[in-house]
mmCIF file of C-alpha atoms in Angstrom:
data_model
loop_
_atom_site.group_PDB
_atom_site.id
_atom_site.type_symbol
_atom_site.label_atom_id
_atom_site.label_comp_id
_atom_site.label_asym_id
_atom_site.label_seq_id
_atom_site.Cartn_x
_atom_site.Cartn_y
_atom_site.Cartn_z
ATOM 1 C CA UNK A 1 122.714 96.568 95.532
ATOM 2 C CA UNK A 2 120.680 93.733 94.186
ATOM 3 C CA UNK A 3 117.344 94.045 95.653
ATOM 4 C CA UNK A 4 114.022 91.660 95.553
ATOM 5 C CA UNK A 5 110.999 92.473 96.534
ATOM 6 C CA UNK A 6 108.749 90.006 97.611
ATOM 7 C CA UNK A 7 105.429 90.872 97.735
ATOM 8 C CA UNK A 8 101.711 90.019 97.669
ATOM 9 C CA UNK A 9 98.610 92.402 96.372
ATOM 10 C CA UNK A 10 95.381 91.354 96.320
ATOM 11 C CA UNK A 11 93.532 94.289 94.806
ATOM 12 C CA UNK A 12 96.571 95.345 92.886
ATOM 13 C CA UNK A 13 97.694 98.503 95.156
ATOM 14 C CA UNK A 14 100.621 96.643 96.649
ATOM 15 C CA UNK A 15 101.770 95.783 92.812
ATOM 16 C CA UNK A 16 101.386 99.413 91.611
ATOM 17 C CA UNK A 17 103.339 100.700 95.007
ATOM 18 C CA UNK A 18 106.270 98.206 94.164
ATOM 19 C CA UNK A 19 106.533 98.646 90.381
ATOM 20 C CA UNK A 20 106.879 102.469 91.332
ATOM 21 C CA UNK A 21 109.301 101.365 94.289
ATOM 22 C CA UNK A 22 111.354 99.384 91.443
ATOM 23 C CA UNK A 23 111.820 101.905 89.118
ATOM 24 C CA UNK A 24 112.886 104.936 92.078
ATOM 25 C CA UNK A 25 115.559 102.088 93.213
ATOM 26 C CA UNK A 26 116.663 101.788 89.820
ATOM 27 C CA UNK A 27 117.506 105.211 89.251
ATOM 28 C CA UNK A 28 119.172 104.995 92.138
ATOM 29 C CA UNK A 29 121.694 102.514 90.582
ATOM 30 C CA UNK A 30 120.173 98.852 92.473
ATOM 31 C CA UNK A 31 119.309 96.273 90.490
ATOM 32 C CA UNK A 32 115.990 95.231 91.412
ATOM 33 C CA UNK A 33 113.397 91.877 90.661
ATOM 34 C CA UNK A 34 109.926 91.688 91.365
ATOM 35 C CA UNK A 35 108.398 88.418 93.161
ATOM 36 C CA UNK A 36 104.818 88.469 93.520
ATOM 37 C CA UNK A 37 103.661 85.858 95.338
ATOM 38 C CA UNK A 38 99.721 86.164 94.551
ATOM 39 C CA UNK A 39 100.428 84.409 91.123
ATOM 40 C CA UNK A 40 100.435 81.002 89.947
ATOM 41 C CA UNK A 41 103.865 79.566 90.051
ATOM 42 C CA UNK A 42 105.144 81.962 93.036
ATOM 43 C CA UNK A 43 102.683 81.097 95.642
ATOM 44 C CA UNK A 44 105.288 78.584 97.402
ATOM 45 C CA UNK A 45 108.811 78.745 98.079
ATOM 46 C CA UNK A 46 109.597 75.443 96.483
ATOM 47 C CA UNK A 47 107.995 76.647 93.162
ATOM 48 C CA UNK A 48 110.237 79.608 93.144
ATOM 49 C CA UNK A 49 113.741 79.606 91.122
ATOM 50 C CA UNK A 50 116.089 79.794 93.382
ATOM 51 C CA UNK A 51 118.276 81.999 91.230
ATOM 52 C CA UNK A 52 116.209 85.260 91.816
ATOM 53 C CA UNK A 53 117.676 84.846 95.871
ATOM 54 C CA UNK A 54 121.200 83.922 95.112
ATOM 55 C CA UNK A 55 122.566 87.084 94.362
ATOM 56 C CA UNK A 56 120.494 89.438 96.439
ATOM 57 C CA UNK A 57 121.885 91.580 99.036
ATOM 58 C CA UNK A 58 118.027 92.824 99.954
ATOM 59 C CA UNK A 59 114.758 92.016 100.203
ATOM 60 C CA UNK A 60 111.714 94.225 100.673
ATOM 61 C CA UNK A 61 108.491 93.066 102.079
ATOM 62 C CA UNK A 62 105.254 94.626 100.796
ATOM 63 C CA UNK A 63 102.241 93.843 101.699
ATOM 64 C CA UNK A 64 99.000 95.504 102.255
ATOM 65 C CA UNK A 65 97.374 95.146 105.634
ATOM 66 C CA UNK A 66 94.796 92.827 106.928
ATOM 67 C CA UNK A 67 93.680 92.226 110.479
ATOM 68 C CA UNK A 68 96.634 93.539 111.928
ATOM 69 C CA UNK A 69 98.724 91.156 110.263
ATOM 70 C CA UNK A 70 100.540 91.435 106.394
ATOM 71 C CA UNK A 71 98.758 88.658 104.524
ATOM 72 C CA UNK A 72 98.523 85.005 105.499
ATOM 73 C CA UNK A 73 99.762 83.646 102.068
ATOM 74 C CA UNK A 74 103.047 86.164 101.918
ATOM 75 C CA UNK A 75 103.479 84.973 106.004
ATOM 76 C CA UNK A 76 103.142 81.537 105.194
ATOM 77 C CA UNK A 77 105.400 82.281 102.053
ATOM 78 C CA UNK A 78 108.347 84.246 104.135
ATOM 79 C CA UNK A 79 108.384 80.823 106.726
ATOM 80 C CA UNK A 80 109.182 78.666 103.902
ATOM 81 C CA UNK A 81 111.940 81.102 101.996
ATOM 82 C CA UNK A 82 113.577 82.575 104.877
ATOM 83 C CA UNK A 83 115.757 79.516 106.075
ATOM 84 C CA UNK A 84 117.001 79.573 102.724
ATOM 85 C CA UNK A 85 118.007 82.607 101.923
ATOM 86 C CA UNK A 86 121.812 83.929 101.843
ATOM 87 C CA UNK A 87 123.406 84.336 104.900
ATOM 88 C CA UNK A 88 124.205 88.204 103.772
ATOM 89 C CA UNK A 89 121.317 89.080 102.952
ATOM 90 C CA UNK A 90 118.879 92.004 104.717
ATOM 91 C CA UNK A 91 115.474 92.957 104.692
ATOM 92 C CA UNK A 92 112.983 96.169 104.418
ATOM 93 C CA UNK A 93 109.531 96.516 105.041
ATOM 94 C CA UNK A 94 106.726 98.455 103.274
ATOM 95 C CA UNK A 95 103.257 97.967 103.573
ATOM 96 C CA UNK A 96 99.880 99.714 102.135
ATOM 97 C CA UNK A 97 97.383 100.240 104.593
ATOM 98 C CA UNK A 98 93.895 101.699 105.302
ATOM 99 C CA UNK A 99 94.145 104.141 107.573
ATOM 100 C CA UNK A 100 94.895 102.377 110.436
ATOM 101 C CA UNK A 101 96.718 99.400 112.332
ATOM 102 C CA UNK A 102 100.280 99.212 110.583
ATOM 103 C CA UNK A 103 102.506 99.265 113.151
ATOM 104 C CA UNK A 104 101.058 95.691 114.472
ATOM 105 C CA UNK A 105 101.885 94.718 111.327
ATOM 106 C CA UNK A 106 105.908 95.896 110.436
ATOM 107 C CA UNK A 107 106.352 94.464 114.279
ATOM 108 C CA UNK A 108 105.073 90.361 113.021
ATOM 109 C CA UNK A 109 106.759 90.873 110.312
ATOM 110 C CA UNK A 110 110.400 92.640 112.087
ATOM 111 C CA UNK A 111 110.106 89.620 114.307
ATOM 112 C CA UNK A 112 109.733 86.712 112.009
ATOM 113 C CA UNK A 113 112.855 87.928 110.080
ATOM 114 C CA UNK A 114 114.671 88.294 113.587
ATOM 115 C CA UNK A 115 113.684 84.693 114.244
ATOM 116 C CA UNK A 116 116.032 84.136 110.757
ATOM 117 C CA UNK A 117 118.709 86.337 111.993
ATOM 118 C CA UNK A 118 118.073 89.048 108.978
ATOM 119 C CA UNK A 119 118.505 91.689 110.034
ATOM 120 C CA UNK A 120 115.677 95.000 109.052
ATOM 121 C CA UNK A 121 116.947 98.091 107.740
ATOM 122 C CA UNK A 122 113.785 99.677 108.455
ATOM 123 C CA UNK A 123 111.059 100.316 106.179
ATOM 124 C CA UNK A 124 108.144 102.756 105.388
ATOM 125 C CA UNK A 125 103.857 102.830 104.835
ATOM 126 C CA UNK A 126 101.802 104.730 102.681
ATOM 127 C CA UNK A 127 97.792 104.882 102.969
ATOM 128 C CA UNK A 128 96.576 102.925 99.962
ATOM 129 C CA UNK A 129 92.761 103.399 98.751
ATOM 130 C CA UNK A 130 90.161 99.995 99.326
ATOM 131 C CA UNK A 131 89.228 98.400 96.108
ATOM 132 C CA UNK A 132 85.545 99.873 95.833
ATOM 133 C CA UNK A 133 87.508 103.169 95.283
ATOM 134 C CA UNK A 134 88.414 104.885 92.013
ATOM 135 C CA UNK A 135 91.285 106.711 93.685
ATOM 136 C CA UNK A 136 94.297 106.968 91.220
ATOM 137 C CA UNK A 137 97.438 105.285 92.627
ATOM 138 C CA UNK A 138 100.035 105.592 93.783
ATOM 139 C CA UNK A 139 99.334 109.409 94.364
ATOM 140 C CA UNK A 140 101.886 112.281 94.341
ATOM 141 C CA UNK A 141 102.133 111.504 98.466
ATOM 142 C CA UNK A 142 102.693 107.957 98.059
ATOM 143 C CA UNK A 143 105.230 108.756 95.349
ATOM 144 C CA UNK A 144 107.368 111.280 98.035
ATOM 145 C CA UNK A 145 107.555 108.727 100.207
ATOM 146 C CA UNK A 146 108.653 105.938 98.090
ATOM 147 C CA UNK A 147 111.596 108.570 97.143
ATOM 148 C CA UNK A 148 112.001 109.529 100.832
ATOM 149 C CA UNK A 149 112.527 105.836 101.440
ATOM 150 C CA UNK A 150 115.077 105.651 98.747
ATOM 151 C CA UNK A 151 117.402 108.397 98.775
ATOM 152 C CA UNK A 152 117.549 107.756 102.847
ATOM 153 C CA UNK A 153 118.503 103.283 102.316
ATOM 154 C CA UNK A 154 120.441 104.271 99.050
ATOM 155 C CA UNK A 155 122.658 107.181 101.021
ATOM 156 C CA UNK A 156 123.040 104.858 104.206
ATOM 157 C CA UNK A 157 123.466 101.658 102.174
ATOM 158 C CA UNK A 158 120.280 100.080 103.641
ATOM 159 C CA UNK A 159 121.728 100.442 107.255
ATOM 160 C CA UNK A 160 120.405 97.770 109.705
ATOM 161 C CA UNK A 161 118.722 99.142 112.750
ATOM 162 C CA UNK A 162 119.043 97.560 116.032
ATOM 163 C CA UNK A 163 116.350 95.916 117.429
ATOM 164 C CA UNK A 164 115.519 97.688 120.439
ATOM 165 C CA UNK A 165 115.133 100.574 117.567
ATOM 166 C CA UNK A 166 112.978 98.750 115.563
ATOM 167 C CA UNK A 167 110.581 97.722 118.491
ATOM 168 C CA UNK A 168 110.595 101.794 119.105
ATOM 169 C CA UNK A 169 109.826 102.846 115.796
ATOM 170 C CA UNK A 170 107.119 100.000 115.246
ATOM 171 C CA UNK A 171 105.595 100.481 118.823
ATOM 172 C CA UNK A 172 103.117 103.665 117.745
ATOM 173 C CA UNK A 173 99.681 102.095 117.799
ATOM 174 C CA UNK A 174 97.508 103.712 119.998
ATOM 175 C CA UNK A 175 96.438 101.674 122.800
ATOM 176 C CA UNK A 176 92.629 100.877 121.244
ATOM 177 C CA UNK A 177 95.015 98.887 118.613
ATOM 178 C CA UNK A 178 96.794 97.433 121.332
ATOM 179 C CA UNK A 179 93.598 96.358 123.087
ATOM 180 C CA UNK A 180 92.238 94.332 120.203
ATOM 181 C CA UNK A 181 95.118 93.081 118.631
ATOM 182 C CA UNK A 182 94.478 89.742 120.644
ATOM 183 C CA UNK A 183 91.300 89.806 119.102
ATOM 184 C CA UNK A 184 91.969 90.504 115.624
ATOM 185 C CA UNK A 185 91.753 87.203 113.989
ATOM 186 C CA UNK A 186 88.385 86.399 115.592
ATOM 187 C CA UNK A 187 87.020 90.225 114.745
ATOM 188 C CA UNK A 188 88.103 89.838 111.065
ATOM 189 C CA UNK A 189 86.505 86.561 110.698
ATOM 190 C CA UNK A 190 82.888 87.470 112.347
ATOM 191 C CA UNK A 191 83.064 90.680 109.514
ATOM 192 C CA UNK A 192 83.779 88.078 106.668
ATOM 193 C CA UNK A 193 81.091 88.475 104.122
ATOM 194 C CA UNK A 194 79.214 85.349 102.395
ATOM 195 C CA UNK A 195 80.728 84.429 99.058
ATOM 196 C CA UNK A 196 78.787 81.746 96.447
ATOM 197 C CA UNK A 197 79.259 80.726 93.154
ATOM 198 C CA UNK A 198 76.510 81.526 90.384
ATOM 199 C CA UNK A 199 76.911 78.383 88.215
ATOM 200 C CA UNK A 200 74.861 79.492 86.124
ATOM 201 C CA UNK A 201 76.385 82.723 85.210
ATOM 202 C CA UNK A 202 80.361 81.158 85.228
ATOM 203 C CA UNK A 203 81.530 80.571 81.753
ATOM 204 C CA UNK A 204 84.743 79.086 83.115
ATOM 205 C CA UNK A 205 87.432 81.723 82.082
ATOM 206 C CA UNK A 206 89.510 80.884 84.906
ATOM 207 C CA UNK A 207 90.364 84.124 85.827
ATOM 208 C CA UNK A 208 89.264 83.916 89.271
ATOM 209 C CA UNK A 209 91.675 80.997 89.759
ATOM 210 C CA UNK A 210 94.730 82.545 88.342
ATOM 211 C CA UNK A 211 94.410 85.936 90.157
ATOM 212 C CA UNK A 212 93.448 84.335 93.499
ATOM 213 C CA UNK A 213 96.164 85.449 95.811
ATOM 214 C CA UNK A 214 95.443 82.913 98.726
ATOM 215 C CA UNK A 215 95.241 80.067 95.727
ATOM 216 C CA UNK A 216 91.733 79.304 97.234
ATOM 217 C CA UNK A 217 90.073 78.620 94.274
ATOM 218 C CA UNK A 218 90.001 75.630 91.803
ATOM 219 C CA UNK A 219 87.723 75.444 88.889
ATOM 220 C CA UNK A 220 85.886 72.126 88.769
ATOM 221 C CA UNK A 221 82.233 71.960 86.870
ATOM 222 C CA UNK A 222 82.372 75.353 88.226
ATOM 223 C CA UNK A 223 84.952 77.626 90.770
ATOM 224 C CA UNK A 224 85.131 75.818 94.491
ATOM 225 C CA UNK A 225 86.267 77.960 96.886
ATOM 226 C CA UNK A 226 88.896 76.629 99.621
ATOM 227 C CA UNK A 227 87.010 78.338 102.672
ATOM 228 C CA UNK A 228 90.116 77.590 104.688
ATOM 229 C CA UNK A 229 92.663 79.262 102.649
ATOM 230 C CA UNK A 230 90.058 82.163 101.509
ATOM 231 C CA UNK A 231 91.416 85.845 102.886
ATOM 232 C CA UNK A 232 88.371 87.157 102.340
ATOM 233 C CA UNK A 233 90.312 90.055 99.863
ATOM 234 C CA UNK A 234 86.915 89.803 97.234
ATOM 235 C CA UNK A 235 89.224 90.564 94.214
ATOM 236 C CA UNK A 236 87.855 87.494 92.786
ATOM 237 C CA UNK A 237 84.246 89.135 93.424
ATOM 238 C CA UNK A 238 84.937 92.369 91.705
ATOM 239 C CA UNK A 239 86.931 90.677 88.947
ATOM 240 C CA UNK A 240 84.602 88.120 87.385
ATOM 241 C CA UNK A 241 83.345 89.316 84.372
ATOM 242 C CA UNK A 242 80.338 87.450 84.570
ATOM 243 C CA UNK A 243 79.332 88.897 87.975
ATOM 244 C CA UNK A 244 79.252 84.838 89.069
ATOM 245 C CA UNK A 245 81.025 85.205 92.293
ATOM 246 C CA UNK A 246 78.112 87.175 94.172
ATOM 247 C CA UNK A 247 79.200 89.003 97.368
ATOM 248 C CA UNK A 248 77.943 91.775 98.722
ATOM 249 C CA UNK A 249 81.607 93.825 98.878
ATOM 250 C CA UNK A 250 79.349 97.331 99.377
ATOM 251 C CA UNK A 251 79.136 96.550 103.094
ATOM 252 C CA UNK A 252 83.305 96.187 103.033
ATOM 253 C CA UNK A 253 83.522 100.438 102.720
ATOM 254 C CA UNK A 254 81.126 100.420 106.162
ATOM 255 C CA UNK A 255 83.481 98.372 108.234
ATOM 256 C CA UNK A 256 86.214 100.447 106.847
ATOM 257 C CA UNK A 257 84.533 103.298 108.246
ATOM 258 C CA UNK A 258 83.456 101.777 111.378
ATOM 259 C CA UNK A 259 86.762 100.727 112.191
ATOM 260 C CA UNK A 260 88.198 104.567 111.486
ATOM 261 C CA UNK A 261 85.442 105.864 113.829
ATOM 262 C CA UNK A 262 86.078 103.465 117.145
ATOM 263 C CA UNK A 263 90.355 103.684 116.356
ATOM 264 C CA UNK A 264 90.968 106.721 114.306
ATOM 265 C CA UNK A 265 93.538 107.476 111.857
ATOM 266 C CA UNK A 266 96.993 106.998 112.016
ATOM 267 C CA UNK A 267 99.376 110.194 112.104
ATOM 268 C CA UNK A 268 101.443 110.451 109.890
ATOM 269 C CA UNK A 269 99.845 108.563 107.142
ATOM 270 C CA UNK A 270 102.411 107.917 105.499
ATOM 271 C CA UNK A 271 106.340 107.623 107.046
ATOM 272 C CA UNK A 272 109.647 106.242 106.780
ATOM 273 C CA UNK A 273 111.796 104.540 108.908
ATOM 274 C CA UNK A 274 115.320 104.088 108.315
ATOM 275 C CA UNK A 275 118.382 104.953 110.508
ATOM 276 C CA UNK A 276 118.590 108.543 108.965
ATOM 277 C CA UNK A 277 114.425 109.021 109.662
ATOM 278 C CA UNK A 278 114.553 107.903 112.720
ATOM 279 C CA UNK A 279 117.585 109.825 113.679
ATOM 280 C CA UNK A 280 116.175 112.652 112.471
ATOM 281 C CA UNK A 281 112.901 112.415 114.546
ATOM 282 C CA UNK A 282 114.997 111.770 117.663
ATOM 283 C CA UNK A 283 117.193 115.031 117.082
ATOM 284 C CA UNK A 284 113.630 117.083 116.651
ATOM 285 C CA UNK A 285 111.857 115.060 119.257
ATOM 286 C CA UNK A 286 109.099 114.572 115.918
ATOM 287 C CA UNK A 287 106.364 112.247 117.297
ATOM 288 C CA UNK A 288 106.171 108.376 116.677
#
């Protein structure tokens, strides 16, 4: 199989989980490319050569988890690609997550591939650490499951799963998630965290602007910052090496922990779902 994944990642998790996701599918005999979106000259469909799509067979989807939702910038990316894309072609899903709210997630993203007629062979999660942590990663669990993944697509030949399946195997929030799903958006953006510029401080390196996933900054005299495209990710905070972008990210491991304490964790952490997972938890009547 020729496989792309398309993917965005912030704070670098994401990356690390698909470069070890590319080399697992490569010993498995696929030939895979890597399309990260975050960087300059991927962030748009139409800046994209068109090559890298015309001999796919799949795409997987990674993205880590925000609101609910996979990232605005990857969403906004998939409604401009997908029209285009062979008419062959399927999909997979993977996302990194903290703990909690996933399955809201693979569900926007099932159905806006549905809405393109490609059809999902399923997909899998792992729990990724925040940026303010030093945890290594991917870890040896994160690592099982990518291989879990693999051997069960590369055995079934990336099997498409009906979508009444799909629905079922995405459908295992609890219902706190499902309460405040409607409310995510407005949540997330109340918990956004003030951002400025120290001009002072900014000796114009540019990093900020290159590594910006949402491709909300520009440098000018000094970095402006797009509020409206802005994900509120903070890489660009904890990446300066000037300290010039001053936020105060500590208070982004207390939400994290707030959130954990009103919704809980998800069980399992990590999981696969492909025909042969999915089979298998239906023949031991394994929980969602």
């Amino acid at each position: 199989m020729n496989i792309v994944l398309l993917y965005i990642s912030p704070n670098k998790t994401t990356h690390k989980l698909s470069l070890a996701l590319a080399r697992r599918l490569e010993q498995d005999g696929h030939s895979v490319s890597l399309l990260d979106t975050g960087k300059p000259g991927s962030r748009n469909f139409a800046q994209t050569d068109p090559r890298i799509f015309e001999a796919a067979d799949v795409i997987g989807i990674g993205s880590p988890v925000y609101n609910l939702r996979i990232l605005r910038p990857l969403n906004q990316y998939l409604r401009q690609a997908l029209p285009h894309l062979p008419k062959r072609i399927k999909a997979f899903i993977y996302l990194t997550y903290g703990g909690i709210t996933s399955g809201k997630a693979f569900l926007n993203a099932a159905r806006l591939l549905k809405q393109h007629d490609i059809p999902v062979a399923g997909g899998f999660k792992v729990r990724a650490p925040h940026f303010y942590s030093s945890q290594p990663f991917p870890d040896p669990a994160a690592l099982q499951t990518i291989a879990e993944f693999c051997a069960q697509v590369s055995a079934n030949q990336f099997r498409v799963l009906p979508w009444q399946q799909i629905e079922k195997a995405f459908a295992y929030q609890s219902w706190k998630v499902k309460l405040i799903y409607p409310f995510a958006q407005t949540i997330g953006e109340l918990r956004r965290l003030p951002m400025h510029i120290d001009t002072q401080r900014c000796q114009h390196c540019l990093r900020c602007v290159r590594e910006c996933p949402a491709n909300a900054l520009e440098m000018s005299d000094h970095p402006v910052l797009d509020k409206h495209k802005c994900v509120h990710c903070y890489h660009c905070a904890t990446i300066c090496p000037e300290q010039a972008i001053l936020c105060p990210t500590y208070k982004v491991e207390d939400m994290v922990k707030f959130n954990v304490k009103l919704l809980g964790h998800e069980q399992p952490q990590n999981a696969t779902y492909t025909s042969s997972s999915l089979s298998e938890r239906a023949r031991y009547g394994k929980s969602w």
